[in-house]
Tab-separated table of N, CA, C and O in Angstrom:
chain	number	residue	atom	x	y	z
J	17	MET	N	41.722	10.353	78.465
J	17	MET	CA	43.392	10.537	78.057
J	17	MET	C	44.425	11.699	79.885
J	17	MET	O	43.097	12.177	80.001
J	18	SER	N	45.481	11.244	79.974
J	18	SER	CA	46.315	11.457	81.074
J	18	SER	C	46.141	12.340	81.165
J	18	SER	O	47.481	13.078	79.853
J	19	ASN	N	46.466	13.510	81.926
J	19	ASN	CA	47.204	15.131	81.952
J	19	ASN	C	48.476	15.087	83.125
J	19	ASN	O	48.239	15.120	84.028
J	20	ARG	N	49.537	15.180	81.798
J	20	ARG	CA	50.667	15.091	82.264
J	20	ARG	C	50.766	16.131	83.035
J	20	ARG	O	52.039	16.671	84.569
J	21	TYR	N	50.360	17.603	82.862
J	21	TYR	CA	50.143	18.819	83.733
J	21	TYR	C	48.827	19.401	84.393
J	21	TYR	O	48.468	19.586	84.131
J	22	SER	N	48.791	18.478	85.609
J	22	SER	CA	47.439	18.508	86.563
J	22	SER	C	47.945	19.411	87.410
J	22	SER	O	46.709	20.425	87.847
J	23	LYS	N	49.223	19.870	88.045
J	23	LYS	CA	48.658	21.143	88.802
J	23	LYS	C	49.601	22.618	88.052
J	23	LYS	O	50.143	22.271	87.409
J	24	PRO	N	48.529	23.330	88.825
J	24	PRO	CA	48.368	24.769	88.104
J	24	PRO	C	50.031	25.309	87.633
J	24	PRO	O	50.195	25.802	86.961
J	25	LEU	N	50.867	25.396	88.581
J	25	LEU	CA	52.403	25.713	88.347
J	25	LEU	C	52.828	24.767	87.019
J	25	LEU	O	53.518	25.800	86.221
J	26	GLU	N	52.629	23.836	87.491
J	26	GLU	CA	53.447	22.707	86.428
J	26	GLU	C	53.205	23.256	85.149
J	26	GLU	O	53.828	23.484	84.198
J	27	LYS	N	51.671	23.271	84.824
J	27	LYS	CA	51.224	23.454	83.563
J	27	LYS	C	51.753	25.154	83.475
J	27	LYS	O	51.947	25.338	82.269
J	28	GLN	N	51.835	25.681	84.113
J	28	GLN	CA	52.328	27.473	84.033
J	28	GLN	C	53.668	27.542	83.053
J	28	GLN	O	53.961	27.993	82.295
J	29	LEU	N	55.014	26.609	83.991
J	29	LEU	CA	56.093	26.681	83.467
J	29	LEU	C	56.191	24.960	82.364
J	29	LEU	O	56.946	26.245	81.443
J	30	ALA	N	55.127	24.676	82.303
J	30	ALA	CA	55.669	24.043	80.814
J	30	ALA	C	55.151	24.464	79.987
J	30	ALA	O	55.730	24.717	78.502
J	31	THR	N	54.162	25.679	79.907
J	31	THR	CA	53.313	26.426	78.518
J	31	THR	C	54.300	27.535	78.560
J	31	THR	O	54.969	28.386	76.942
J	32	LYS	N	55.407	27.859	79.188
J	32	LYS	CA	56.004	29.001	79.019
J	32	LYS	C	57.392	28.555	78.606
J	32	LYS	O	57.930	29.144	77.865
J	33	ARG	N	58.013	26.942	78.769
J	33	ARG	CA	58.875	26.693	78.416
J	33	ARG	C	58.544	26.047	76.913
J	33	ARG	O	59.365	26.264	76.194
J	34	LEU	N	57.873	25.629	76.653
J	34	LEU	CA	57.301	25.741	75.002
J	34	LEU	C	57.076	26.639	74.266
J	34	LEU	O	57.359	26.673	73.075
J	35	ALA	N	56.135	27.736	74.712
J	35	ALA	CA	56.764	29.454	74.329
J	35	ALA	C	58.489	29.650	73.908
J	35	ALA	O	57.764	30.043	72.797
J	36	GLN	N	58.677	29.597	74.933
J	36	GLN	CA	60.104	29.760	74.832
J	36	GLN	C	61.041	28.844	73.383
J	36	GLN	O	61.729	29.669	72.842
J	37	PHE	N	60.906	27.551	74.069
J	37	PHE	CA	61.096	26.799	72.555
J	37	PHE	C	60.813	27.570	71.066
J	37	PHE	O	61.670	27.161	70.398
J	38	MET	N	59.310	27.188	71.322
J	38	MET	CA	59.083	27.678	69.891
J	38	MET	C	59.200	29.033	69.301
J	38	MET	O	59.672	29.041	68.209
J	39	GLN	N	59.571	30.138	70.183
J	39	GLN	CA	59.966	31.681	69.450
J	39	GLN	C	61.706	31.317	69.203
J	39	GLN	O	61.519	31.670	67.946
J	40	LYS	N	62.402	30.204	69.781
J	40	LYS	CA	63.928	29.912	69.363
J	40	LYS	C	63.687	29.096	67.948
J	40	LYS	O	64.288	29.197	67.245
J	41	LEU	N	62.674	28.551	67.921
J	41	LEU	CA	62.574	27.607	66.471
J	41	LEU	C	62.081	28.775	65.171
J	41	LEU	O	62.393	28.374	63.962
J	42	ARG	N	61.437	29.734	65.790
J	42	ARG	CA	60.718	30.706	64.179
J	42	ARG	C	62.339	31.591	64.135
J	42	ARG	O	61.883	32.138	63.002
J	43	GLU	N	62.876	31.823	64.829
J	43	GLU	CA	64.357	32.485	64.856
J	43	GLU	C	65.090	32.103	64.256
J	43	GLU	O	65.970	33.143	63.590
J	44	SER	N	65.234	30.542	64.305
J	44	SER	CA	66.396	30.704	63.997
J	44	SER	C	66.513	29.696	62.812
J	44	SER	O	64.965	29.004	62.699
J	45	PRO	N	67.573	29.250	62.512
J	45	PRO	CA	67.667	28.390	61.070
J	45	PRO	C	67.614	27.267	62.152
J	45	PRO	O	67.852	26.271	62.657
J	46	VAL	N	66.348	26.422	61.855
J	46	VAL	CA	66.162	25.007	62.253
J	46	VAL	C	66.539	23.462	61.024
J	46	VAL	O	66.025	23.772	59.949
J	47	LEU	N	67.958	22.779	61.312
J	47	LEU	CA	68.257	21.730	60.659
J	47	LEU	C	66.822	20.127	61.517
J	47	LEU	O	67.023	20.099	62.022
J	48	VAL	N	66.608	19.554	60.471
J	48	VAL	CA	65.856	18.264	60.588
J	48	VAL	C	66.056	17.404	59.607
J	48	VAL	O	66.888	17.423	59.026
J	49	GLU	N	65.844	16.186	59.922
J	49	GLU	CA	66.028	15.055	58.864
J	49	GLU	C	65.299	14.448	57.853
J	49	GLU	O	66.505	14.757	56.606
J	50	GLY	N	64.124	15.220	57.698
J	50	GLY	CA	63.425	15.063	56.930
J	50	GLY	C	62.044	15.576	56.296
J	50	GLY	O	61.955	16.761	57.326
J	51	ASP	N	61.495	15.734	55.350
J	51	ASP	CA	60.333	16.441	54.501
J	51	ASP	C	59.122	16.472	55.868
J	51	ASP	O	58.524	17.223	56.049
J	52	ARG	N	58.991	15.099	56.357
J	52	ARG	CA	57.815	14.641	57.397
J	52	ARG	C	58.278	15.905	58.501
J	52	ARG	O	57.084	16.475	59.193
J	53	ASP	N	60.016	15.944	58.989
J	53	ASP	CA	59.445	16.981	59.916
J	53	ASP	C	59.468	18.580	59.487
J	53	ASP	O	58.967	18.715	60.193
J	54	LYS	N	60.130	18.433	58.619
J	54	LYS	CA	59.860	19.857	57.718
J	54	LYS	C	58.858	20.397	58.178
J	54	LYS	O	57.992	21.318	57.879
J	55	LYS	N	57.534	19.469	57.394
J	55	LYS	CA	56.032	20.528	57.289
J	55	LYS	C	55.492	20.361	58.808
J	55	LYS	O	54.841	21.048	58.567
J	56	ALA	N	56.295	18.914	59.841
J	56	ALA	CA	55.733	19.277	61.183
J	56	ALA	C	55.716	20.900	61.685
J	56	ALA	O	55.079	21.291	62.049
J	57	LEU	N	57.122	21.357	60.840
J	57	LEU	CA	57.233	22.485	61.712
J	57	LEU	C	56.837	23.486	61.738
J	57	LEU	O	56.721	24.535	61.854
J	58	ALA	N	56.577	23.602	59.823
J	58	ALA	CA	56.206	24.751	59.219
J	58	ALA	C	54.472	24.626	59.814
J	58	ALA	O	54.111	26.043	59.672
J	59	LYS	N	53.589	23.453	60.233
J	59	LYS	CA	52.449	23.755	60.763
J	59	LYS	C	52.357	24.805	62.526
J	59	LYS	O	51.260	25.562	62.173
J	60	LEU	N	53.692	24.824	62.480
J	60	LEU	CA	53.814	25.382	63.609
J	60	LEU	C	54.586	26.617	63.838
J	60	LEU	O	55.053	27.455	64.293
J	61	GLY	N	54.568	27.575	62.113
J	61	GLY	CA	55.210	28.545	62.023
J	61	GLY	C	56.696	28.623	61.661
J	61	GLY	O	57.322	29.616	61.604
J	62	CYS	N	57.777	27.963	61.879
J	62	CYS	CA	58.988	27.769	61.221
J	62	CYS	C	58.660	27.964	59.952
J	62	CYS	O	58.869	26.672	59.059
J	63	GLU	N	60.037	29.011	59.332
J	63	GLU	CA	59.850	28.911	57.683
J	63	GLU	C	61.221	28.754	57.642
J	63	GLU	O	61.248	28.538	56.303
J	64	ASN	N	61.705	28.815	59.047
J	64	ASN	CA	63.534	28.359	57.965
J	64	ASN	C	63.952	27.266	58.205
J	64	ASN	O	64.972	26.868	59.171
J	65	VAL	N	63.742	25.866	57.613
J	65	VAL	CA	63.867	24.748	57.699
J	65	VAL	C	64.372	24.251	57.145
J	65	VAL	O	63.977	23.799	56.035
J	66	PHE	N	65.390	23.335	57.212
J	66	PHE	CA	66.680	22.686	56.126
J	66	PHE	C	66.435	20.934	56.700
J	66	PHE	O	66.947	20.588	58.096
J	67	THR	N	66.534	20.312	55.566
J	67	THR	CA	66.070	19.272	55.882
J	67	THR	C	68.056	18.420	55.237
J	67	THR	O	68.483	18.855	54.428
J	68	VAL	N	67.975	17.981	56.074
J	68	VAL	CA	69.509	17.350	56.062
J	68	VAL	C	69.841	15.917	55.585
J	68	VAL	O	70.949	15.028	55.046
J	69	SER	N	68.905	14.983	55.496
J	69	SER	CA	68.785	13.778	55.075
J	69	SER	C	69.301	13.420	54.099
J	69	SER	O	68.909	14.137	52.450
J	70	GLY	N	70.339	13.129	53.577
J	70	GLY	CA	71.617	12.540	52.385
J	70	GLY	C	72.193	13.699	51.669
J	70	GLY	O	72.755	13.820	50.767
J	71	LYS	N	71.413	14.757	52.700
J	71	LYS	CA	72.606	16.559	51.728
J	71	LYS	C	72.705	17.366	52.841
J	71	LYS	O	72.422	18.605	52.996
J	72	THR	N	74.184	16.599	54.177
J	72	THR	CA	74.022	16.997	55.024
J	72	THR	C	74.852	18.599	55.054
J	72	THR	O	74.535	19.977	55.087
J	73	ARG	N	75.623	18.761	53.693
J	73	ARG	CA	77.086	19.651	53.551
J	73	ARG	C	76.138	20.552	52.326
J	73	ARG	O	76.165	21.821	53.282
J	74	SER	N	75.150	19.893	51.556
J	74	SER	CA	74.200	21.206	50.976
J	74	SER	C	73.398	22.204	52.125
J	74	SER	O	73.229	23.543	51.897
J	75	SER	N	72.809	21.009	52.607
J	75	SER	CA	71.469	21.700	54.098
J	75	SER	C	72.807	22.944	55.171
J	75	SER	O	72.247	23.824	55.545
J	76	CYS	N	73.540	22.177	55.312
J	76	CYS	CA	74.278	23.511	56.628
J	76	CYS	C	74.955	24.412	55.937
J	76	CYS	O	74.352	25.445	56.132
J	77	GLU	N	75.477	24.816	54.492
J	77	GLU	CA	75.941	25.479	53.671
J	77	GLU	C	74.837	26.674	53.712
J	77	GLU	O	74.500	27.777	53.675
J	78	LYS	N	73.535	26.131	53.260
J	78	LYS	CA	72.167	26.845	53.192
J	78	LYS	C	71.849	27.535	54.413
J	78	LYS	O	71.045	29.216	54.714
J	79	ALA	N	71.685	26.735	55.176
J	79	ALA	CA	71.471	26.997	56.540
J	79	ALA	C	72.586	28.140	57.285
J	79	ALA	O	72.178	29.273	57.738
J	80	ALA	N	73.933	28.082	57.118
J	80	ALA	CA	74.554	29.334	57.392
J	80	ALA	C	74.271	30.701	56.593
J	80	ALA	O	75.136	31.371	56.712
J	81	ALA	N	74.480	30.586	55.052
J	81	ALA	CA	73.428	31.242	54.028
J	81	ALA	C	72.829	32.623	54.889
J	81	ALA	O	72.957	33.812	54.220
J	82	THR	N	71.793	32.270	55.421
J	82	THR	CA	71.155	33.001	55.650
J	82	THR	C	71.338	33.819	56.983
J	82	THR	O	70.774	34.751	56.767
J	83	GLY	N	72.960	33.676	57.731
J	83	GLY	CA	73.891	35.146	57.806
J	83	GLY	C	73.516	34.776	59.764
J	83	GLY	O	73.852	35.473	60.967
J	84	ALA	N	72.739	33.741	60.332
J	84	ALA	CA	72.810	32.998	61.580
J	84	ALA	C	73.957	32.961	62.388
J	84	ALA	O	74.522	32.251	61.507
J	85	GLY	N	73.760	33.121	63.116
J	85	GLY	CA	75.519	33.053	63.733
J	85	GLY	C	75.054	31.505	64.676
J	85	GLY	O	75.996	31.451	65.280
J	86	HIS	N	73.741	31.496	64.477
J	86	HIS	CA	73.479	30.207	65.764
J	86	HIS	C	72.123	29.163	64.518
J	86	HIS	O	71.149	29.998	64.298
J	87	ALA	N	72.117	27.693	64.815
J	87	ALA	CA	71.212	27.470	63.976
J	87	ALA	C	71.225	26.179	65.029
J	87	ALA	O	71.667	25.581	66.137
J	88	ILE	N	69.805	25.450	65.205
J	88	ILE	CA	69.350	24.372	65.865
J	88	ILE	C	69.173	23.360	65.236
J	88	ILE	O	67.972	23.473	63.682
J	89	VAL	N	69.137	22.272	65.801
J	89	VAL	CA	69.187	20.911	65.012
J	89	VAL	C	67.894	20.075	65.899
J	89	VAL	O	67.914	20.133	67.255
J	90	LEU	N	67.596	19.801	64.979
J	90	LEU	CA	66.026	18.305	65.646
J	90	LEU	C	66.091	17.368	65.296
J	90	LEU	O	64.900	17.336	64.059
J	91	THR	N	67.422	16.334	64.839
J	91	THR	CA	66.867	15.314	64.762
J	91	THR	C	66.050	14.418	65.751
J	91	THR	O	66.324	14.797	66.725
J	92	ASP	N	65.837	13.451	65.286
J	92	ASP	CA	65.081	12.266	66.269
J	92	ASP	C	65.999	11.471	67.452
J	92	ASP	O	66.878	12.385	67.298
J	93	ILE	N	65.295	11.597	68.120
J	93	ILE	CA	65.774	11.121	69.601
J	93	ILE	C	66.016	9.883	69.343
J	93	ILE	O	65.176	8.987	69.817
J	94	ASP	N	66.849	9.028	68.556
J	94	ASP	CA	67.179	7.798	68.647
J	94	ASP	C	68.773	7.395	68.093
J	94	ASP	O	69.524	9.059	67.987
J	95	ASP	N	69.490	6.363	67.542
J	95	ASP	CA	70.720	6.529	67.758
J	95	ASP	C	71.202	7.254	66.019
J	95	ASP	O	72.094	8.367	65.907
J	96	ARG	N	70.100	6.916	64.922
J	96	ARG	CA	70.750	8.137	63.816
J	96	ARG	C	70.320	9.689	63.741
J	96	ARG	O	71.245	10.395	63.840
J	97	GLY	N	70.121	9.967	64.537
J	97	GLY	CA	69.225	11.135	65.183
J	97	GLY	C	70.171	11.949	65.892
J	97	GLY	O	71.317	13.044	65.360
J	98	ASN	N	71.151	11.431	66.616
J	98	ASN	CA	72.428	11.531	67.241
J	98	ASN	C	73.397	11.818	66.196
J	98	ASN	O	73.998	12.729	66.463
J	99	GLU	N	73.055	10.820	65.822
J	99	GLU	CA	74.783	10.703	64.707
J	99	GLU	C	74.245	11.799	63.539
J	99	GLU	O	75.537	12.552	63.368
J	100	ILE	N	73.617	12.318	62.943
J	100	ILE	CA	73.037	13.253	62.365
J	100	ILE	C	73.663	14.646	62.690
J	100	ILE	O	73.806	15.937	62.732
J	101	ALA	N	73.475	14.884	64.387
J	101	ALA	CA	72.618	16.014	65.096
J	101	ALA	C	74.883	16.370	65.432
J	101	ALA	O	75.150	17.088	65.080
J	102	LEU	N	75.103	15.322	65.595
J	102	LEU	CA	76.782	15.788	65.889
J	102	LEU	C	76.966	16.200	64.357
J	102	LEU	O	78.337	16.816	64.042
J	103	GLU	N	77.246	15.408	63.434
J	103	GLU	CA	77.541	15.623	61.287
J	103	GLU	C	77.205	16.699	61.394
J	103	GLU	O	78.047	17.566	61.229
J	104	VAL	N	76.234	17.464	62.105
J	104	VAL	CA	75.509	19.150	61.435
J	104	VAL	C	76.181	19.438	62.132
J	104	VAL	O	76.565	20.655	61.786
J	105	ARG	N	76.396	19.770	63.756
J	105	ARG	CA	77.621	21.179	64.217
J	105	ARG	C	78.899	20.473	63.994
J	105	ARG	O	79.316	22.310	63.625
J	106	GLU	N	79.446	19.482	63.464
J	106	GLU	CA	80.599	19.894	63.157
J	106	GLU	C	80.636	20.405	61.867
J	106	GLU	O	81.638	21.474	61.574
J	107	GLU	N	79.516	19.972	60.337
J	107	GLU	CA	79.592	21.072	59.649
J	107	GLU	C	79.406	22.763	59.545
J	107	GLU	O	79.871	23.315	59.054
J	108	LEU	N	77.892	23.152	60.403
J	108	LEU	CA	78.253	24.093	60.892
J	108	LEU	C	79.262	25.054	61.420
J	108	LEU	O	79.492	26.461	60.869
J	109	GLY	N	80.340	24.290	62.493
J	109	GLY	CA	81.121	24.731	63.093
J	109	GLY	C	82.175	24.974	61.871
J	109	GLY	O	82.847	26.151	62.225
J	110	ARG	N	82.327	24.363	60.885
J	110	ARG	CA	83.462	25.151	59.396
J	110	ARG	C	82.740	26.442	59.080
J	110	ARG	O	83.374	26.777	58.474
J	111	TYR	N	81.271	26.797	59.603
J	111	TYR	CA	80.934	28.018	58.904
J	111	TYR	C	80.684	28.973	59.639
J	111	TYR	O	80.730	29.832	59.184
J	112	GLY	N	81.220	28.779	60.715
J	112	GLY	CA	81.355	29.528	62.175
J	112	GLY	C	80.266	29.914	62.333
J	112	GLY	O	79.412	30.503	63.371
J	113	VAL	N	79.128	28.391	62.331
J	113	VAL	CA	77.645	28.983	62.520
J	113	VAL	C	77.618	27.637	64.226
J	113	VAL	O	78.217	26.510	64.260
J	114	LYS	N	77.365	28.727	65.197
J	114	LYS	CA	77.208	27.527	66.668
J	114	LYS	C	75.983	26.828	66.497
J	114	LYS	O	74.842	27.294	65.832
J	115	CYS	N	75.894	25.519	67.098
J	115	CYS	CA	74.625	24.543	66.553
J	115	CYS	C	74.536	24.824	68.533
J	115	CYS	O	75.024	24.004	68.998
J	116	ASP	N	73.285	24.556	68.661
J	116	ASP	CA	72.179	24.079	69.305
J	116	ASP	C	71.299	22.543	69.303
J	116	ASP	O	71.083	22.615	68.647
J	117	ILE	N	71.919	21.435	69.395
J	117	ILE	CA	71.907	19.923	70.010
J	117	ILE	C	70.921	19.631	70.851
J	117	ILE	O	70.402	18.355	70.857
J	118	GLU	N	71.213	20.425	72.111
J	118	GLU	CA	70.197	19.963	72.808
J	118	GLU	C	68.951	19.789	73.079
J	118	GLU	O	68.485	20.002	74.051
J	119	LEU	N	68.546	21.470	72.728
J	119	LEU	CA	67.284	21.924	72.490
J	119	LEU	C	66.340	20.916	72.253
J	119	LEU	O	65.189	20.333	72.291
J	120	ARG	N	66.780	19.776	71.273
J	120	ARG	CA	65.409	18.839	70.582
J	120	ARG	C	65.591	17.162	71.627
J	120	ARG	O	64.529	17.379	71.664
J	121	LYS	N	66.440	17.374	72.898
J	121	LYS	CA	66.083	17.112	74.112
J	121	LYS	C	65.282	17.317	74.609
J	121	LYS	O	64.216	16.653	75.442
J	122	ALA	N	65.147	18.692	75.130
J	122	ALA	CA	64.211	19.487	75.557
J	122	ALA	C	62.518	19.117	75.632
J	122	ALA	O	61.950	19.475	76.224
J	123	ILE	N	62.729	19.944	73.873
J	123	ILE	CA	61.318	19.640	73.732
J	123	ILE	C	60.815	18.535	73.400
J	123	ILE	O	59.760	18.184	73.551
J	124	ALA	N	61.319	17.092	73.429
J	124	ALA	CA	60.992	15.891	72.793
J	124	ALA	C	60.896	15.728	74.714
J	124	ALA	O	59.315	15.088	74.519
J	125	GLY	N	61.261	15.870	74.874
J	125	GLY	CA	60.774	15.645	76.563
J	125	GLY	C	59.348	16.086	77.033
J	125	GLY	O	58.621	15.425	77.401
J	126	LEU	N	59.554	17.264	76.989
J	126	LEU	CA	58.012	18.438	77.449
J	126	LEU	C	57.072	17.804	76.616
J	126	LEU	O	55.587	17.821	77.027
J	127	LEU	N	57.090	17.477	75.432
J	127	LEU	CA	56.152	17.010	74.560
J	127	LEU	C	55.679	15.439	73.830
J	127	LEU	O	54.597	15.160	73.864
J	128	GLY	N	56.686	14.477	74.745
J	128	GLY	CA	56.908	13.692	74.887
J	128	GLY	C	56.782	12.849	73.811
J	128	GLY	O	56.010	11.776	73.146
J	129	ILE	N	58.195	13.029	72.781
J	129	ILE	CA	58.028	12.492	71.950
J	129	ILE	C	59.252	11.955	71.405
J	129	ILE	O	60.143	12.598	71.676
J	130	ARG	N	59.523	11.224	70.074
J	130	ARG	CA	60.625	10.853	70.115
J	130	ARG	C	60.638	11.440	68.546
J	130	ARG	O	62.372	11.167	67.993
J	131	PHE	N	59.978	11.691	67.610
J	131	PHE	CA	60.530	11.783	66.462
J	131	PHE	C	59.733	13.428	66.138
J	131	PHE	O	58.609	13.276	66.054
J	132	PHE	N	60.457	14.265	65.271
J	132	PHE	CA	59.934	15.487	64.820
J	132	PHE	C	58.647	15.641	64.036
J	132	PHE	O	58.108	16.665	64.484
J	133	GLU	N	58.881	14.470	63.001
J	133	GLU	CA	57.357	14.380	62.475
J	133	GLU	C	56.038	15.036	63.144
J	133	GLU	O	55.058	15.138	62.860
J	134	ASP	N	56.232	14.134	64.864
J	134	ASP	CA	55.364	14.196	65.176
J	134	ASP	C	54.911	15.570	66.462
J	134	ASP	O	54.042	15.709	67.024
J	135	MET	N	55.939	16.553	65.739
J	135	MET	CA	55.563	17.831	66.583
J	135	MET	C	54.488	18.600	66.520
J	135	MET	O	53.936	18.657	67.680
J	136	ALA	N	54.228	18.696	65.610
J	136	ALA	CA	52.905	19.280	65.413
J	136	ALA	C	51.596	18.817	66.314
J	136	ALA	O	50.868	19.389	66.940
J	137	ARG	N	51.182	17.512	65.593
J	137	ARG	CA	50.656	16.363	66.925
J	137	ARG	C	50.484	16.921	67.870
J	137	ARG	O	49.432	17.052	68.859
J	138	ALA	N	51.319	16.658	68.718
J	138	ALA	CA	52.274	16.638	70.475
J	138	ALA	C	52.148	18.282	71.179
J	138	ALA	O	51.825	18.064	71.221
J	139	TYR	N	52.276	18.945	69.788
J	139	TYR	CA	52.257	20.358	70.248
J	139	TYR	C	50.658	20.549	70.312
J	139	TYR	O	50.097	21.366	71.350
J	140	GLU	N	49.448	20.487	69.839
J	140	GLU	CA	48.432	20.630	69.526
J	140	GLU	C	47.484	19.855	70.778
J	140	GLU	O	47.140	20.355	71.917
J	141	LYS	N	48.286	18.453	71.248
J	141	LYS	CA	48.121	17.442	72.275
J	141	LYS	C	47.980	18.935	73.640
J	141	LYS	O	47.487	18.525	74.638
J	142	PHE	N	49.487	19.041	73.620
J	142	PHE	CA	50.230	19.417	74.831
J	142	PHE	C	49.248	21.320	75.277
J	142	PHE	O	48.985	21.260	76.041
J	143	THR	N	48.504	21.935	74.125
J	143	THR	CA	47.970	23.160	74.563
J	143	THR	C	46.609	22.617	75.004
J	143	THR	O	45.947	22.841	75.866
J	144	GLU	N	46.113	21.683	74.416
J	144	GLU	CA	44.792	20.927	74.793
J	144	GLU	C	45.435	20.975	76.561
J	144	GLU	O	43.879	21.059	77.282
J	145	GLU	N	46.092	20.141	76.992
J	145	GLU	CA	46.163	19.199	77.932
J	145	GLU	C	46.621	20.167	78.941
J	145	GLU	O	46.289	20.705	80.017
J	146	THR	N	46.946	21.336	78.686
J	146	THR	CA	47.681	22.774	79.891
J	146	THR	C	46.374	24.220	79.246
J	146	THR	O	47.047	24.980	80.339
J	147	LYS	N	45.347	23.925	78.883
J	147	LYS	CA	44.745	24.894	78.388
J	147	LYS	C	44.029	25.358	80.006
J	147	LYS	O	43.962	24.516	80.716
J	148	GLU	N	43.759	26.596	80.384
J	148	GLU	CA	43.055	27.010	81.829
J	148	GLU	C	41.654	26.156	81.901
J	148	GLU	O	41.045	26.513	81.081
């Protein structure tokens, strides 16, 4: 297995960034495309996750009802995921909720994934690669 983080400083910075991302995901409402994405995030301790596939308006309404002024969108890194992210951002804006649609790209790049249903597996692989 190739280790992307072979230098100590790279390893330290990548680990710190991922820890910050995970804290944000655990503290904010998170909107994902489907149930497999939601299950992957649940394995990582994210409890406030809403699926938007086929029910964008009601999912955004539920996320807004949490009272959070900020939400995170983790849609897949593909054309459809990009479209959904923009739809969710627009819908949440109607409720006065600010929406982060860029964090998904940073997490995907750090973990080497395109689909968030793979996040739990990729997170486990990342922690193995970055162990001291």
